[in-house]
């Protein structure tokens, strides 16, 4: 176990998809404990907000990197299709209107997520850089979008 402090570990927070083909440590060339990694379906910002805030509270965030990718499973259905399929498969679970975060175009949704996070003035006041990248799942090319 490393003796590095939480402040050092959480200076970079990376948010990406839980797709097992996507390994941010590898494609970003990260060293051990260089970044805190948050992964969820689609790498969406809204459902990750509590984790982002917790990590920022524990450390000293300097950069948040949001990464979406091509051929994401969250692009295979529309939001309404996710809702309908989920209700059919899990009728006892009520998400109370929460969205799944379907991704139609990764360039568009990564911009939306970065703009959502930037809309909170506290990030700007703390000089937190928030950037959005898109990874081409097949070529491995990573492109900065915003």
PDB file of N, CA and C in Angstrom, residues 15-116:
ATOM      1  N   UNK A  15     -13.076  10.502 -15.280  1.00  0.00           N
ATOM      2  CA  UNK A  15     -14.400   9.899 -15.342  1.00  0.00           C
ATOM      3  C   UNK A  15     -14.572   9.260 -16.706  1.00  0.00           C
ATOM      4  N   UNK A  16     -14.834   7.956 -16.717  1.00  0.00           N
ATOM      5  CA  UNK A  16     -15.019   7.260 -17.992  1.00  0.00           C
ATOM      6  C   UNK A  16     -16.011   6.120 -17.837  1.00  0.00           C
ATOM      7  N   UNK A  17     -16.264   5.458 -18.948  1.00  0.00           N
ATOM      8  CA  UNK A  17     -17.230   4.371 -19.021  1.00  0.00           C
ATOM      9  C   UNK A  17     -16.719   3.108 -18.327  1.00  0.00           C
ATOM     10  N   UNK A  18     -17.652   2.325 -17.837  1.00  0.00           N
ATOM     11  CA  UNK A  18     -17.325   1.051 -17.188  1.00  0.00           C
ATOM     12  C   UNK A  18     -17.095  -0.076 -18.196  1.00  0.00           C
ATOM     13  N   UNK A  19     -17.198   0.218 -19.476  1.00  0.00           N
ATOM     14  CA  UNK A  19     -16.943  -0.769 -20.528  1.00  0.00           C
ATOM     15  C   UNK A  19     -15.579  -1.419 -20.277  1.00  0.00           C
ATOM     16  N   UNK A  20     -15.514  -2.756 -20.206  1.00  0.00           N
ATOM     17  CA  UNK A  20     -14.240  -3.414 -19.899  1.00  0.00           C
ATOM     18  C   UNK A  20     -13.161  -3.227 -20.968  1.00  0.00           C
ATOM     19  N   UNK A  21     -13.549  -2.761 -22.157  1.00  0.00           N
ATOM     20  CA  UNK A  21     -12.547  -2.482 -23.193  1.00  0.00           C
ATOM     21  C   UNK A  21     -11.821  -1.164 -22.935  1.00  0.00           C
ATOM     22  N   UNK A  22     -12.374  -0.357 -22.055  1.00  0.00           N
ATOM     23  CA  UNK A  22     -11.846   0.978 -21.783  1.00  0.00           C
ATOM     24  C   UNK A  22     -11.045   0.931 -20.489  1.00  0.00           C
ATOM     25  N   UNK A  23      -9.753   1.086 -20.597  1.00  0.00           N
ATOM     26  CA  UNK A  23      -8.882   1.073 -19.416  1.00  0.00           C
ATOM     27  C   UNK A  23      -8.100   2.384 -19.370  1.00  0.00           C
ATOM     28  N   UNK A  24      -8.649   3.376 -18.665  1.00  0.00           N
ATOM     29  CA  UNK A  24      -8.032   4.703 -18.675  1.00  0.00           C
ATOM     30  C   UNK A  24      -6.586   4.723 -18.207  1.00  0.00           C
ATOM     31  N   UNK A  25      -6.242   3.869 -17.274  1.00  0.00           N
ATOM     32  CA  UNK A  25      -4.855   3.831 -16.800  1.00  0.00           C
ATOM     33  C   UNK A  25      -3.898   3.544 -17.957  1.00  0.00           C
ATOM     34  N   UNK A  26      -4.328   2.671 -18.859  1.00  0.00           N
ATOM     35  CA  UNK A  26      -3.474   2.304 -19.999  1.00  0.00           C
ATOM     36  C   UNK A  26      -3.449   3.394 -21.065  1.00  0.00           C
ATOM     37  N   UNK A  27      -4.632   3.812 -21.555  1.00  0.00           N
ATOM     38  CA  UNK A  27      -4.612   4.737 -22.686  1.00  0.00           C
ATOM     39  C   UNK A  27      -4.216   6.156 -22.300  1.00  0.00           C
ATOM     40  N   UNK A  28      -4.262   6.493 -21.011  1.00  0.00           N
ATOM     41  CA  UNK A  28      -3.758   7.793 -20.566  1.00  0.00           C
ATOM     42  C   UNK A  28      -2.315   7.708 -20.081  1.00  0.00           C
ATOM     43  N   UNK A  29      -1.801   6.478 -19.979  1.00  0.00           N
ATOM     44  CA  UNK A  29      -0.428   6.288 -19.519  1.00  0.00           C
ATOM     45  C   UNK A  29      -0.227   6.710 -18.071  1.00  0.00           C
ATOM     46  N   UNK A  30      -1.216   6.426 -17.236  1.00  0.00           N
ATOM     47  CA  UNK A  30      -1.157   6.842 -15.833  1.00  0.00           C
ATOM     48  C   UNK A  30      -0.307   5.903 -14.993  1.00  0.00           C
ATOM     49  N   UNK A  31       0.421   6.478 -14.087  1.00  0.00           N
ATOM     50  CA  UNK A  31       1.183   5.719 -13.101  1.00  0.00           C
ATOM     51  C   UNK A  31       0.281   5.411 -11.912  1.00  0.00           C
ATOM     52  N   UNK A  32       0.710   4.491 -11.063  1.00  0.00           N
ATOM     53  CA  UNK A  32      -0.025   4.148  -9.854  1.00  0.00           C
ATOM     54  C   UNK A  32      -0.313   5.407  -9.040  1.00  0.00           C
ATOM     55  N   UNK A  33      -1.546   5.583  -8.620  1.00  0.00           N
ATOM     56  CA  UNK A  33      -2.002   6.678  -7.751  1.00  0.00           C
ATOM     57  C   UNK A  33      -1.867   8.062  -8.383  1.00  0.00           C
ATOM     58  N   UNK A  34      -1.728   8.116  -9.702  1.00  0.00           N
ATOM     59  CA  UNK A  34      -1.607   9.415 -10.371  1.00  0.00           C
ATOM     60  C   UNK A  34      -2.959  10.100 -10.529  1.00  0.00           C
ATOM     61  N   UNK A  35      -4.034   9.311 -10.580  1.00  0.00           N
ATOM     62  CA  UNK A  35      -5.376   9.865 -10.752  1.00  0.00           C
ATOM     63  C   UNK A  35      -6.384   8.982 -10.041  1.00  0.00           C
ATOM     64  N   UNK A  36      -7.459   9.619  -9.603  1.00  0.00           N
ATOM     65  CA  UNK A  36      -8.607   8.867  -9.085  1.00  0.00           C
ATOM     66  C   UNK A  36      -9.492   8.564 -10.294  1.00  0.00           C
ATOM     67  N   UNK A  37      -9.962   7.341 -10.409  1.00  0.00           N
ATOM     68  CA  UNK A  37     -10.746   6.908 -11.560  1.00  0.00           C
ATOM     69  C   UNK A  37     -12.175   6.627 -11.116  1.00  0.00           C
ATOM     70  N   UNK A  38     -13.140   7.267 -11.797  1.00  0.00           N
ATOM     71  CA  UNK A  38     -14.561   6.997 -11.579  1.00  0.00           C
ATOM     72  C   UNK A  38     -15.080   6.385 -12.872  1.00  0.00           C
ATOM     73  N   UNK A  39     -15.777   5.270 -12.752  1.00  0.00           N
ATOM     74  CA  UNK A  39     -16.334   4.628 -13.938  1.00  0.00           C
ATOM     75  C   UNK A  39     -17.805   4.334 -13.707  1.00  0.00           C
ATOM     76  N   UNK A  40     -18.605   4.610 -14.728  1.00  0.00           N
ATOM     77  CA  UNK A  40     -20.024   4.260 -14.690  1.00  0.00           C
ATOM     78  C   UNK A  40     -20.488   4.000 -16.121  1.00  0.00           C
ATOM     79  N   UNK A  41     -21.731   3.601 -16.273  1.00  0.00           N
ATOM     80  CA  UNK A  41     -22.265   3.333 -17.607  1.00  0.00           C
ATOM     81  C   UNK A  41     -22.248   4.620 -18.420  1.00  0.00           C
ATOM     82  N   UNK A  42     -21.433   4.650 -19.457  1.00  0.00           N
ATOM     83  CA  UNK A  42     -21.336   5.809 -20.327  1.00  0.00           C
ATOM     84  C   UNK A  42     -20.347   6.871 -19.893  1.00  0.00           C
ATOM     85  N   UNK A  43     -19.825   6.770 -18.684  1.00  0.00           N
ATOM     86  CA  UNK A  43     -18.914   7.804 -18.189  1.00  0.00           C
ATOM     87  C   UNK A  43     -19.606   9.141 -18.003  1.00  0.00           C
ATOM     88  N   UNK A  44     -20.888   9.097 -17.623  1.00  0.00           N
ATOM     89  CA  UNK A  44     -21.690  10.316 -17.527  1.00  0.00           C
ATOM     90  C   UNK A  44     -21.451  11.062 -16.223  1.00  0.00           C
ATOM     91  N   UNK A  45     -21.518  12.395 -16.308  1.00  0.00           N
ATOM     92  CA  UNK A  45     -21.179  13.263 -15.179  1.00  0.00           C
ATOM     93  C   UNK A  45     -22.251  13.326 -14.098  1.00  0.00           C
ATOM     94  N   UNK A  46     -23.525  13.406 -14.480  1.00  0.00           N
ATOM     95  CA  UNK A  46     -24.577  13.580 -13.458  1.00  0.00           C
ATOM     96  C   UNK A  46     -24.564  12.462 -12.416  1.00  0.00           C
ATOM     97  N   UNK A  47     -24.573  11.195 -12.816  1.00  0.00           N
ATOM     98  CA  UNK A  47     -24.556  10.156 -11.782  1.00  0.00           C
ATOM     99  C   UNK A  47     -23.231  10.063 -11.033  1.00  0.00           C
ATOM    100  N   UNK A  48     -22.182  10.647 -11.596  1.00  0.00           N
ATOM    101  CA  UNK A  48     -20.865  10.612 -10.945  1.00  0.00           C
ATOM    102  C   UNK A  48     -20.651  11.781  -9.986  1.00  0.00           C
ATOM    103  N   UNK A  49     -21.573  12.743  -9.972  1.00  0.00           N
ATOM    104  CA  UNK A  49     -21.364  13.956  -9.183  1.00  0.00           C
ATOM    105  C   UNK A  49     -21.087  13.688  -7.702  1.00  0.00           C
ATOM    106  N   UNK A  50     -21.838  12.812  -7.015  1.00  0.00           N
ATOM    107  CA  UNK A  50     -21.500  12.554  -5.606  1.00  0.00           C
ATOM    108  C   UNK A  50     -20.072  12.039  -5.420  1.00  0.00           C
ATOM    109  N   UNK A  51     -19.619  11.167  -6.315  1.00  0.00           N
ATOM    110  CA  UNK A  51     -18.243  10.658  -6.218  1.00  0.00           C
ATOM    111  C   UNK A  51     -17.225  11.756  -6.504  1.00  0.00           C
ATOM    112  N   UNK A  52     -17.504  12.599  -7.497  1.00  0.00           N
ATOM    113  CA  UNK A  52     -16.609  13.722  -7.798  1.00  0.00           C
ATOM    114  C   UNK A  52     -16.475  14.644  -6.589  1.00  0.00           C
ATOM    115  N   UNK A  53     -17.613  14.956  -5.958  1.00  0.00           N
ATOM    116  CA  UNK A  53     -17.589  15.842  -4.793  1.00  0.00           C
ATOM    117  C   UNK A  53     -16.863  15.201  -3.622  1.00  0.00           C
ATOM    118  N   UNK A  54     -17.074  13.902  -3.419  1.00  0.00           N
ATOM    119  CA  UNK A  54     -16.389  13.211  -2.318  1.00  0.00           C
ATOM    120  C   UNK A  54     -14.880  13.234  -2.532  1.00  0.00           C
ATOM    121  N   UNK A  55     -14.439  12.924  -3.749  1.00  0.00           N
ATOM    122  CA  UNK A  55     -12.998  12.925  -4.031  1.00  0.00           C
ATOM    123  C   UNK A  55     -12.410  14.324  -3.904  1.00  0.00           C
ATOM    124  N   UNK A  56     -13.160  15.332  -4.350  1.00  0.00           N
ATOM    125  CA  UNK A  56     -12.682  16.705  -4.227  1.00  0.00           C
ATOM    126  C   UNK A  56     -12.603  17.125  -2.763  1.00  0.00           C
ATOM    127  N   UNK A  57     -13.549  16.668  -1.958  1.00  0.00           N
ATOM    128  CA  UNK A  57     -13.540  16.975  -0.527  1.00  0.00           C
ATOM    129  C   UNK A  57     -12.344  16.327   0.157  1.00  0.00           C
ATOM    130  N   UNK A  58     -12.002  15.120  -0.270  1.00  0.00           N
ATOM    131  CA  UNK A  58     -10.874  14.398   0.325  1.00  0.00           C
ATOM    132  C   UNK A  58      -9.521  14.919  -0.139  1.00  0.00           C
ATOM    133  N   UNK A  59      -9.497  15.499  -1.318  1.00  0.00           N
ATOM    134  CA  UNK A  59      -8.208  15.907  -1.875  1.00  0.00           C
ATOM    135  C   UNK A  59      -8.209  17.337  -2.363  1.00  0.00           C
ATOM    136  N   UNK A  60      -7.413  17.584  -3.360  1.00  0.00           N
ATOM    137  CA  UNK A  60      -7.240  18.914  -3.926  1.00  0.00           C
ATOM    138  C   UNK A  60      -7.281  18.770  -5.443  1.00  0.00           C
ATOM    139  N   UNK A  61      -8.484  18.754  -6.002  1.00  0.00           N
ATOM    140  CA  UNK A  61      -8.657  18.500  -7.427  1.00  0.00           C
ATOM    141  C   UNK A  61      -8.091  19.638  -8.262  1.00  0.00           C
ATOM    142  N   UNK A  62      -7.273  19.286  -9.233  1.00  0.00           N
ATOM    143  CA  UNK A  62      -6.734  20.260 -10.177  1.00  0.00           C
ATOM    144  C   UNK A  62      -7.337  20.101 -11.555  1.00  0.00           C
ATOM    145  N   UNK A  63      -7.643  18.852 -11.925  1.00  0.00           N
ATOM    146  CA  UNK A  63      -8.169  18.560 -13.258  1.00  0.00           C
ATOM    147  C   UNK A  63      -9.202  17.444 -13.177  1.00  0.00           C
ATOM    148  N   UNK A  64     -10.303  17.641 -13.904  1.00  0.00           N
ATOM    149  CA  UNK A  64     -11.293  16.581 -14.103  1.00  0.00           C
ATOM    150  C   UNK A  64     -11.291  16.275 -15.593  1.00  0.00           C
ATOM    151  N   UNK A  65     -11.055  15.020 -15.930  1.00  0.00           N
ATOM    152  CA  UNK A  65     -11.020  14.581 -17.321  1.00  0.00           C
ATOM    153  C   UNK A  65     -12.220  13.668 -17.552  1.00  0.00           C
ATOM    154  N   UNK A  66     -13.129  14.092 -18.438  1.00  0.00           N
ATOM    155  CA  UNK A  66     -14.313  13.305 -18.780  1.00  0.00           C
ATOM    156  C   UNK A  66     -14.041  12.652 -20.128  1.00  0.00           C
ATOM    157  N   UNK A  67     -14.177  11.330 -20.180  1.00  0.00           N
ATOM    158  CA  UNK A  67     -13.891  10.606 -21.422  1.00  0.00           C
ATOM    159  C   UNK A  67     -15.092   9.755 -21.822  1.00  0.00           C
ATOM    160  N   UNK A  68     -15.590   9.999 -23.040  1.00  0.00           N
ATOM    161  CA  UNK A  68     -16.593   9.128 -23.642  1.00  0.00           C
ATOM    162  C   UNK A  68     -15.898   8.376 -24.775  1.00  0.00           C
ATOM    163  N   UNK A  69     -16.543   7.340 -25.304  1.00  0.00           N
ATOM    164  CA  UNK A  69     -15.884   6.548 -26.347  1.00  0.00           C
ATOM    165  C   UNK A  69     -16.859   6.095 -27.408  1.00  0.00           C
ATOM    166  N   UNK A  70     -16.320   5.749 -28.563  1.00  0.00           N
ATOM    167  CA  UNK A  70     -17.136   5.244 -29.660  1.00  0.00           C
ATOM    168  C   UNK A  70     -17.583   3.816 -29.343  1.00  0.00           C
ATOM    169  N   UNK A  71     -18.648   3.381 -29.992  1.00  0.00           N
ATOM    170  CA  UNK A  71     -19.209   2.040 -29.809  1.00  0.00           C
ATOM    171  C   UNK A  71     -19.550   1.757 -28.349  1.00  0.00           C
ATOM    172  N   UNK A  72     -19.980   2.782 -27.643  1.00  0.00           N
ATOM    173  CA  UNK A  72     -20.373   2.620 -26.239  1.00  0.00           C
ATOM    174  C   UNK A  72     -21.711   1.883 -26.167  1.00  0.00           C
ATOM    175  N   UNK A  73     -21.835   0.982 -25.225  1.00  0.00           N
ATOM    176  CA  UNK A  73     -23.101   0.280 -25.026  1.00  0.00           C
ATOM    177  C   UNK A  73     -24.259   1.236 -24.775  1.00  0.00           C
ATOM    178  N   UNK A  74     -23.958   2.389 -24.188  1.00  0.00           N
ATOM    179  CA  UNK A  74     -24.992   3.386 -23.911  1.00  0.00           C
ATOM    180  C   UNK A  74     -25.466   4.088 -25.182  1.00  0.00           C
ATOM    181  N   UNK A  75     -24.842   3.773 -26.313  1.00  0.00           N
ATOM    182  CA  UNK A  75     -25.284   4.334 -27.595  1.00  0.00           C
ATOM    183  C   UNK A  75     -26.167   3.351 -28.359  1.00  0.00           C
ATOM    184  N   UNK A  76     -26.367   2.173 -27.808  1.00  0.00           N
ATOM    185  CA  UNK A  76     -27.124   1.146 -28.520  1.00  0.00           C
ATOM    186  C   UNK A  76     -28.628   1.295 -28.376  1.00  0.00           C
ATOM    187  N   UNK A  77     -29.077   2.078 -27.385  1.00  0.00           N
ATOM    188  CA  UNK A  77     -30.503   2.327 -27.181  1.00  0.00           C
ATOM    189  C   UNK A  77     -30.714   3.801 -26.884  1.00  0.00           C
ATOM    190  N   UNK A  78     -31.924   4.276 -27.173  1.00  0.00           N
ATOM    191  CA  UNK A  78     -32.286   5.643 -26.801  1.00  0.00           C
ATOM    192  C   UNK A  78     -32.620   5.665 -25.310  1.00  0.00           C
ATOM    193  N   UNK A  79     -32.753   6.851 -24.771  1.00  0.00           N
ATOM    194  CA  UNK A  79     -33.113   6.981 -23.352  1.00  0.00           C
ATOM    195  C   UNK A  79     -34.431   6.267 -23.057  1.00  0.00           C
ATOM    196  N   UNK A  80     -35.427   6.461 -23.919  1.00  0.00           N
ATOM    197  CA  UNK A  80     -36.727   5.819 -23.681  1.00  0.00           C
ATOM    198  C   UNK A  80     -36.628   4.298 -23.801  1.00  0.00           C
ATOM    199  N   UNK A  81     -35.787   3.805 -24.702  1.00  0.00           N
ATOM    200  CA  UNK A  81     -35.599   2.354 -24.813  1.00  0.00           C
ATOM    201  C   UNK A  81     -34.936   1.791 -23.558  1.00  0.00           C
ATOM    202  N   UNK A  82     -33.945   2.503 -23.014  1.00  0.00           N
ATOM    203  CA  UNK A  82     -33.339   2.063 -21.748  1.00  0.00           C
ATOM    204  C   UNK A  82     -34.398   2.020 -20.648  1.00  0.00           C
ATOM    205  N   UNK A  83     -35.214   3.061 -20.571  1.00  0.00           N
ATOM    206  CA  UNK A  83     -36.261   3.119 -19.543  1.00  0.00           C
ATOM    207  C   UNK A  83     -37.219   1.929 -19.687  1.00  0.00           C
ATOM    208  N   UNK A  84     -37.715   1.710 -20.913  1.00  0.00           N
ATOM    209  CA  UNK A  84     -38.678   0.632 -21.153  1.00  0.00           C
ATOM    210  C   UNK A  84     -38.078  -0.742 -20.877  1.00  0.00           C
ATOM    211  N   UNK A  85     -36.883  -0.983 -21.359  1.00  0.00           N
ATOM    212  CA  UNK A  85     -36.242  -2.287 -21.161  1.00  0.00           C
ATOM    213  C   UNK A  85     -35.961  -2.541 -19.678  1.00  0.00           C
ATOM    214  N   UNK A  86     -35.555  -1.504 -18.976  1.00  0.00           N
ATOM    215  CA  UNK A  86     -35.281  -1.645 -17.547  1.00  0.00           C
ATOM    216  C   UNK A  86     -36.557  -1.952 -16.768  1.00  0.00           C
ATOM    217  N   UNK A  87     -37.637  -1.246 -17.094  1.00  0.00           N
ATOM    218  CA  UNK A  87     -38.920  -1.478 -16.411  1.00  0.00           C
ATOM    219  C   UNK A  87     -39.416  -2.897 -16.655  1.00  0.00           C
ATOM    220  N   UNK A  88     -39.208  -3.403 -17.872  1.00  0.00           N
ATOM    221  CA  UNK A  88     -39.621  -4.768 -18.196  1.00  0.00           C
ATOM    222  C   UNK A  88     -38.788  -5.785 -17.420  1.00  0.00           C
ATOM    223  N   UNK A  89     -37.506  -5.567 -17.363  1.00  0.00           N
ATOM    224  CA  UNK A  89     -36.600  -6.515 -16.712  1.00  0.00           C
ATOM    225  C   UNK A  89     -36.640  -6.412 -15.185  1.00  0.00           C
ATOM    226  N   UNK A  90     -36.839  -5.196 -14.681  1.00  0.00           N
ATOM    227  CA  UNK A  90     -36.818  -4.955 -13.230  1.00  0.00           C
ATOM    228  C   UNK A  90     -38.036  -4.128 -12.816  1.00  0.00           C
ATOM    229  N   UNK A  91     -39.250  -4.689 -12.918  1.00  0.00           N
ATOM    230  CA  UNK A  91     -40.455  -3.895 -12.651  1.00  0.00           C
ATOM    231  C   UNK A  91     -40.550  -3.378 -11.211  1.00  0.00           C
ATOM    232  N   UNK A  92     -39.860  -4.009 -10.286  1.00  0.00           N
ATOM    233  CA  UNK A  92     -39.942  -3.596  -8.880  1.00  0.00           C
ATOM    234  C   UNK A  92     -39.029  -2.420  -8.541  1.00  0.00           C
ATOM    235  N   UNK A  93     -38.160  -2.039  -9.475  1.00  0.00           N
ATOM    236  CA  UNK A  93     -37.212  -0.951  -9.211  1.00  0.00           C
ATOM    237  C   UNK A  93     -37.704   0.320  -9.887  1.00  0.00           C
ATOM    238  N   UNK A  94     -37.918   1.365  -9.079  1.00  0.00           N
ATOM    239  CA  UNK A  94     -38.362   2.658  -9.588  1.00  0.00           C
ATOM    240  C   UNK A  94     -37.204   3.643  -9.505  1.00  0.00           C
ATOM    241  N   UNK A  95     -36.780   4.148 -10.638  1.00  0.00           N
ATOM    242  CA  UNK A  95     -35.672   5.101 -10.669  1.00  0.00           C
ATOM    243  C   UNK A  95     -36.132   6.541 -10.452  1.00  0.00           C
ATOM    244  N   UNK A  96     -37.436   6.737 -10.245  1.00  0.00           N
ATOM    245  CA  UNK A  96     -37.985   8.065  -9.942  1.00  0.00           C
ATOM    246  C   UNK A  96     -37.547   9.110 -10.965  1.00  0.00           C
ATOM    247  N   UNK A  97     -37.592   8.753 -12.237  1.00  0.00           N
ATOM    248  CA  UNK A  97     -37.285   9.698 -13.302  1.00  0.00           C
ATOM    249  C   UNK A  97     -35.813   9.883 -13.615  1.00  0.00           C
ATOM    250  N   UNK A  98     -34.934   9.190 -12.899  1.00  0.00           N
ATOM    251  CA  UNK A  98     -33.502   9.309 -13.194  1.00  0.00           C
ATOM    252  C   UNK A  98     -33.239   8.817 -14.614  1.00  0.00           C
ATOM    253  N   UNK A  99     -32.358   9.505 -15.300  1.00  0.00           N
ATOM    254  CA  UNK A  99     -32.008   9.120 -16.660  1.00  0.00           C
ATOM    255  C   UNK A  99     -30.836   8.146 -16.665  1.00  0.00           C
ATOM    256  N   UNK A 100     -30.793   7.309 -17.693  1.00  0.00           N
ATOM    257  CA  UNK A 100     -29.679   6.379 -17.867  1.00  0.00           C
ATOM    258  C   UNK A 100     -28.464   7.084 -18.460  1.00  0.00           C
ATOM    259  N   UNK A 101     -28.711   8.119 -19.256  1.00  0.00           N
ATOM    260  CA  UNK A 101     -27.603   8.844 -19.874  1.00  0.00           C
ATOM    261  C   UNK A 101     -27.193   8.258 -21.206  1.00  0.00           C
ATOM    262  N   UNK A 102     -28.187   7.929 -22.034  1.00  0.00           N
ATOM    263  CA  UNK A 102     -27.892   7.373 -23.355  1.00  0.00           C
ATOM    264  C   UNK A 102     -26.973   8.313 -24.128  1.00  0.00           C
ATOM    265  N   UNK A 103     -26.101   7.726 -24.915  1.00  0.00           N
ATOM    266  CA  UNK A 103     -25.125   8.487 -25.700  1.00  0.00           C
ATOM    267  C   UNK A 103     -25.438   8.292 -27.175  1.00  0.00           C
ATOM    268  N   UNK A 104     -25.837   9.374 -27.837  1.00  0.00           N
ATOM    269  CA  UNK A 104     -26.106   9.297 -29.265  1.00  0.00           C
ATOM    270  C   UNK A 104     -24.819   9.571 -30.037  1.00  0.00           C
ATOM    271  N   UNK A 105     -24.153  10.651 -29.678  1.00  0.00           N
ATOM    272  CA  UNK A 105     -22.870  11.019 -30.291  1.00  0.00           C
ATOM    273  C   UNK A 105     -21.899  11.338 -29.164  1.00  0.00           C
ATOM    274  N   UNK A 106     -20.795  10.602 -29.025  1.00  0.00           N
ATOM    275  CA  UNK A 106     -19.891  10.847 -27.901  1.00  0.00           C
ATOM    276  C   UNK A 106     -19.318  12.263 -27.862  1.00  0.00           C
ATOM    277  N   UNK A 107     -19.082  12.875 -29.032  1.00  0.00           N
ATOM    278  CA  UNK A 107     -18.570  14.254 -29.042  1.00  0.00           C
ATOM    279  C   UNK A 107     -19.579  15.205 -28.411  1.00  0.00           C
ATOM    280  N   UNK A 108     -20.852  14.966 -28.700  1.00  0.00           N
ATOM    281  CA  UNK A 108     -21.915  15.829 -28.173  1.00  0.00           C
ATOM    282  C   UNK A 108     -22.105  15.609 -26.672  1.00  0.00           C
ATOM    283  N   UNK A 109     -22.156  14.355 -26.248  1.00  0.00           N
ATOM    284  CA  UNK A 109     -22.434  14.088 -24.836  1.00  0.00           C
ATOM    285  C   UNK A 109     -21.255  14.441 -23.937  1.00  0.00           C
ATOM    286  N   UNK A 110     -20.023  14.303 -24.429  1.00  0.00           N
ATOM    287  CA  UNK A 110     -18.887  14.693 -23.592  1.00  0.00           C
ATOM    288  C   UNK A 110     -18.897  16.210 -23.403  1.00  0.00           C
ATOM    289  N   UNK A 111     -19.285  16.962 -24.441  1.00  0.00           N
ATOM    290  CA  UNK A 111     -19.423  18.418 -24.305  1.00  0.00           C
ATOM    291  C   UNK A 111     -20.503  18.756 -23.282  1.00  0.00           C
ATOM    292  N   UNK A 112     -21.642  18.055 -23.361  1.00  0.00           N
ATOM    293  CA  UNK A 112     -22.728  18.292 -22.404  1.00  0.00           C
ATOM    294  C   UNK A 112     -22.254  18.047 -20.975  1.00  0.00           C
ATOM    295  N   UNK A 113     -21.524  16.959 -20.777  1.00  0.00           N
ATOM    296  CA  UNK A 113     -21.066  16.628 -19.430  1.00  0.00           C
ATOM    297  C   UNK A 113     -20.049  17.636 -18.905  1.00  0.00           C
ATOM    298  N   UNK A 114     -19.134  18.069 -19.758  1.00  0.00           N
ATOM    299  CA  UNK A 114     -18.149  19.072 -19.336  1.00  0.00           C
ATOM    300  C   UNK A 114     -18.857  20.388 -19.022  1.00  0.00           C
ATOM    301  N   UNK A 115     -19.789  20.793 -19.871  1.00  0.00           N
ATOM    302  CA  UNK A 115     -20.533  22.031 -19.621  1.00  0.00           C
ATOM    303  C   UNK A 115     -21.349  21.927 -18.334  1.00  0.00           C
ATOM    304  N   UNK A 116     -21.930  20.759 -18.077  1.00  0.00           N
ATOM    305  CA  UNK A 116     -22.669  20.541 -16.827  1.00  0.00           C
ATOM    306  C   UNK A 116     -21.750  20.752 -15.626  1.00  0.00           C
TER     307      UNK A 116
END
